[in-house]
Coordinates of C-alpha atoms in Angstrom, one line a residue:
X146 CA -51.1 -49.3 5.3
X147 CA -47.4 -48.3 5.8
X148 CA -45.9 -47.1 8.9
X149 CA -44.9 -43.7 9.3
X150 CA -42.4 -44.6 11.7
X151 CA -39.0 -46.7 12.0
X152 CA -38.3 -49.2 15.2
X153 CA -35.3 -51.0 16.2
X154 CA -34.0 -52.8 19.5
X155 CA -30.4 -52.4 19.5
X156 CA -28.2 -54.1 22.1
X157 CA -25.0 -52.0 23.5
X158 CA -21.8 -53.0 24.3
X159 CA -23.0 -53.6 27.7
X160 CA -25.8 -55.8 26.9
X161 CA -28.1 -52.8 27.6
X162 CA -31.6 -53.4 25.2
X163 CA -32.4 -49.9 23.5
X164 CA -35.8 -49.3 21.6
X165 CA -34.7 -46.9 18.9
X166 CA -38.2 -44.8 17.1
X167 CA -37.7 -43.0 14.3
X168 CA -40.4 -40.8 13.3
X169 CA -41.4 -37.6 11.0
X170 CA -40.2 -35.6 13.6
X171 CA -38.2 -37.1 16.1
X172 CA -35.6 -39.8 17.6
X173 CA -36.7 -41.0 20.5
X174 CA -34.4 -43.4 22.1
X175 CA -33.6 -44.3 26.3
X176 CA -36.4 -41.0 26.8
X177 CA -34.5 -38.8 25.1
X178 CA -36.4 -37.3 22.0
X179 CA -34.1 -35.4 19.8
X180 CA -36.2 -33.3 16.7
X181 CA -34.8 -34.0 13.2
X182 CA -34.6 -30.4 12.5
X183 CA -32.2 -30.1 15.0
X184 CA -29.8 -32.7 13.9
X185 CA -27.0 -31.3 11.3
X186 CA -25.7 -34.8 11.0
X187 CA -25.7 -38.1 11.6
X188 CA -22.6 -40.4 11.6
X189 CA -21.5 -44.0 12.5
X190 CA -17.7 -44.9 14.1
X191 CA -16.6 -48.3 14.5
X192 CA -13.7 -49.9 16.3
X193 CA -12.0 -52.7 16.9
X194 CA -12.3 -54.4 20.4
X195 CA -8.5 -55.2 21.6
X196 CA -7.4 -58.8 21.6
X197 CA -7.1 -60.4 25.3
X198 CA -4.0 -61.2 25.6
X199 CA -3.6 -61.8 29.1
X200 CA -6.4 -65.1 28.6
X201 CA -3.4 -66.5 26.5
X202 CA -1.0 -66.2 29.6
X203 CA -3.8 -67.4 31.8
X204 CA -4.5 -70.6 28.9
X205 CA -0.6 -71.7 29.5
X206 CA -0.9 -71.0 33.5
X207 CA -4.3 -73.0 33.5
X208 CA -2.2 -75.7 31.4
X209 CA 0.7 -76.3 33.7
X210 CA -1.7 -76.4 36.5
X211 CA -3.2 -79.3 34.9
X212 CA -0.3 -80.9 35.3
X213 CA -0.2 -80.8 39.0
X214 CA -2.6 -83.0 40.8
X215 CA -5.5 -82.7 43.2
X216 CA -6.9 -79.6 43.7
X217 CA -4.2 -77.5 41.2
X218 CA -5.7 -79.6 37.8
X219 CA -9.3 -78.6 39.0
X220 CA -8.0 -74.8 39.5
X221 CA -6.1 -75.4 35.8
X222 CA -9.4 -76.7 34.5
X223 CA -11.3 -73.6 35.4
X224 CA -8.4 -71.5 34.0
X225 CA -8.5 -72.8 31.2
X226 CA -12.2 -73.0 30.6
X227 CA -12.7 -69.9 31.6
X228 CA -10.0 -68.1 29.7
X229 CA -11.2 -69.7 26.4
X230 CA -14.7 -68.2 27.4
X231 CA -13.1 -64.9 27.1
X232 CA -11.4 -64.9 24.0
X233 CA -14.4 -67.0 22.2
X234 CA -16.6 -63.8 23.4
X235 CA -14.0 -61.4 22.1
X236 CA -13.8 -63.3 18.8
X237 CA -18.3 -63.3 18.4
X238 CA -17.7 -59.7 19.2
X239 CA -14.8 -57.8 17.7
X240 CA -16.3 -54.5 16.9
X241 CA -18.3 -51.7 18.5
X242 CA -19.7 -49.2 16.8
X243 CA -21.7 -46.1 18.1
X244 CA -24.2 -43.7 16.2
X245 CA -23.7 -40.0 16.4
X246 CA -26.2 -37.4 16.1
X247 CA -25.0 -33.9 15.4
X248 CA -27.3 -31.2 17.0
X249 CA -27.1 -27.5 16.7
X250 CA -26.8 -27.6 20.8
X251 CA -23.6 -28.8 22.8
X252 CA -25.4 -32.0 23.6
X253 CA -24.0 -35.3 22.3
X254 CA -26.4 -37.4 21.4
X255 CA -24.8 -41.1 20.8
X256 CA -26.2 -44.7 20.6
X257 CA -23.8 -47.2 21.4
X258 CA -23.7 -51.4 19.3
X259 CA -22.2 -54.4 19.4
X260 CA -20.7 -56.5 17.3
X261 CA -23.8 -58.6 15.0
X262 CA -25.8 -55.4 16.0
X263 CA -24.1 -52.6 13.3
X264 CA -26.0 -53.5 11.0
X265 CA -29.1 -52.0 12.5
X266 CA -27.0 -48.7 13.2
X267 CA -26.6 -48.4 9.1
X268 CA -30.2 -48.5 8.8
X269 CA -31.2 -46.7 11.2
X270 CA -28.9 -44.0 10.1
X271 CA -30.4 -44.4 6.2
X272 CA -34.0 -43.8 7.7
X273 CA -32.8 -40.6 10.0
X274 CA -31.1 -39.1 7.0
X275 CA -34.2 -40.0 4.3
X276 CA -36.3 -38.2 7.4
X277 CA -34.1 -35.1 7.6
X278 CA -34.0 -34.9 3.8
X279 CA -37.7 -35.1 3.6
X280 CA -37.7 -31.9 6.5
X281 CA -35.7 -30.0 3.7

């Protein structure tokens, strides 16, 4: 037996978990419920997380640090570890993207993603608009 329903976990930018339903009639996320009549659209915007620069200046600082000794190369250390931290998280995580639903009312309904977790955005958008055309 097939579902009659679509379900997806989808991680925000934040690290927030979200349990995303899809069904006949609604979208149910975070205890909202949103009927599919009432959505006019449904659209997904990406963008491009800005590269931290500043962990470059605090890679060179952590460096020179290093070059002092005692309790300056442990502080450089830490610098620098934790600076490369930073840009290795930017790098697994470039882009954010958010899912917009278009409702008749002034309320703006939008689920936020990260990086690896867009892909779940298209397809949940393909199910919501296969729904609404199904409605019509």
């Amino acid at each position: 037996m097939e579902k009659d329903f679509y379900e997806q976990q989808i991680i925000d930018e934040k690290g927030v978990l979200h349990s995303v339903r899809v069904t006949d009639k609604f979208v149910k996320y975070d205890g909202k419920s949103i009927p599919l009549n009432k959505i006019n659209g449904v659209h997904i915007d990406t963008f491009k997380k800005k590269f931290p620069s500043k962990s470059i200046l605090a890679i060179v600082a952590g460096i020179f640090l290093l070059l002092l000794p005692g309790f300056f190369k442990f502080l450089g250390l830490l610098l620098v570890i934790g600076s490369g931290a930073v840009i290795y998280l930017w790098n697994t995580n470039k882009y954010v993207g958010k899912i917009n639903f278009e409702t008749s009312s002034a309320v703006e309904h939008q689920l936020w993603a990260k990086g690896k977790e867009l892909h779940k955005l298209v397809t949940m958008e393909e199910h919501i608009l296969e729904k609404i055309s199904d409605i019509y």
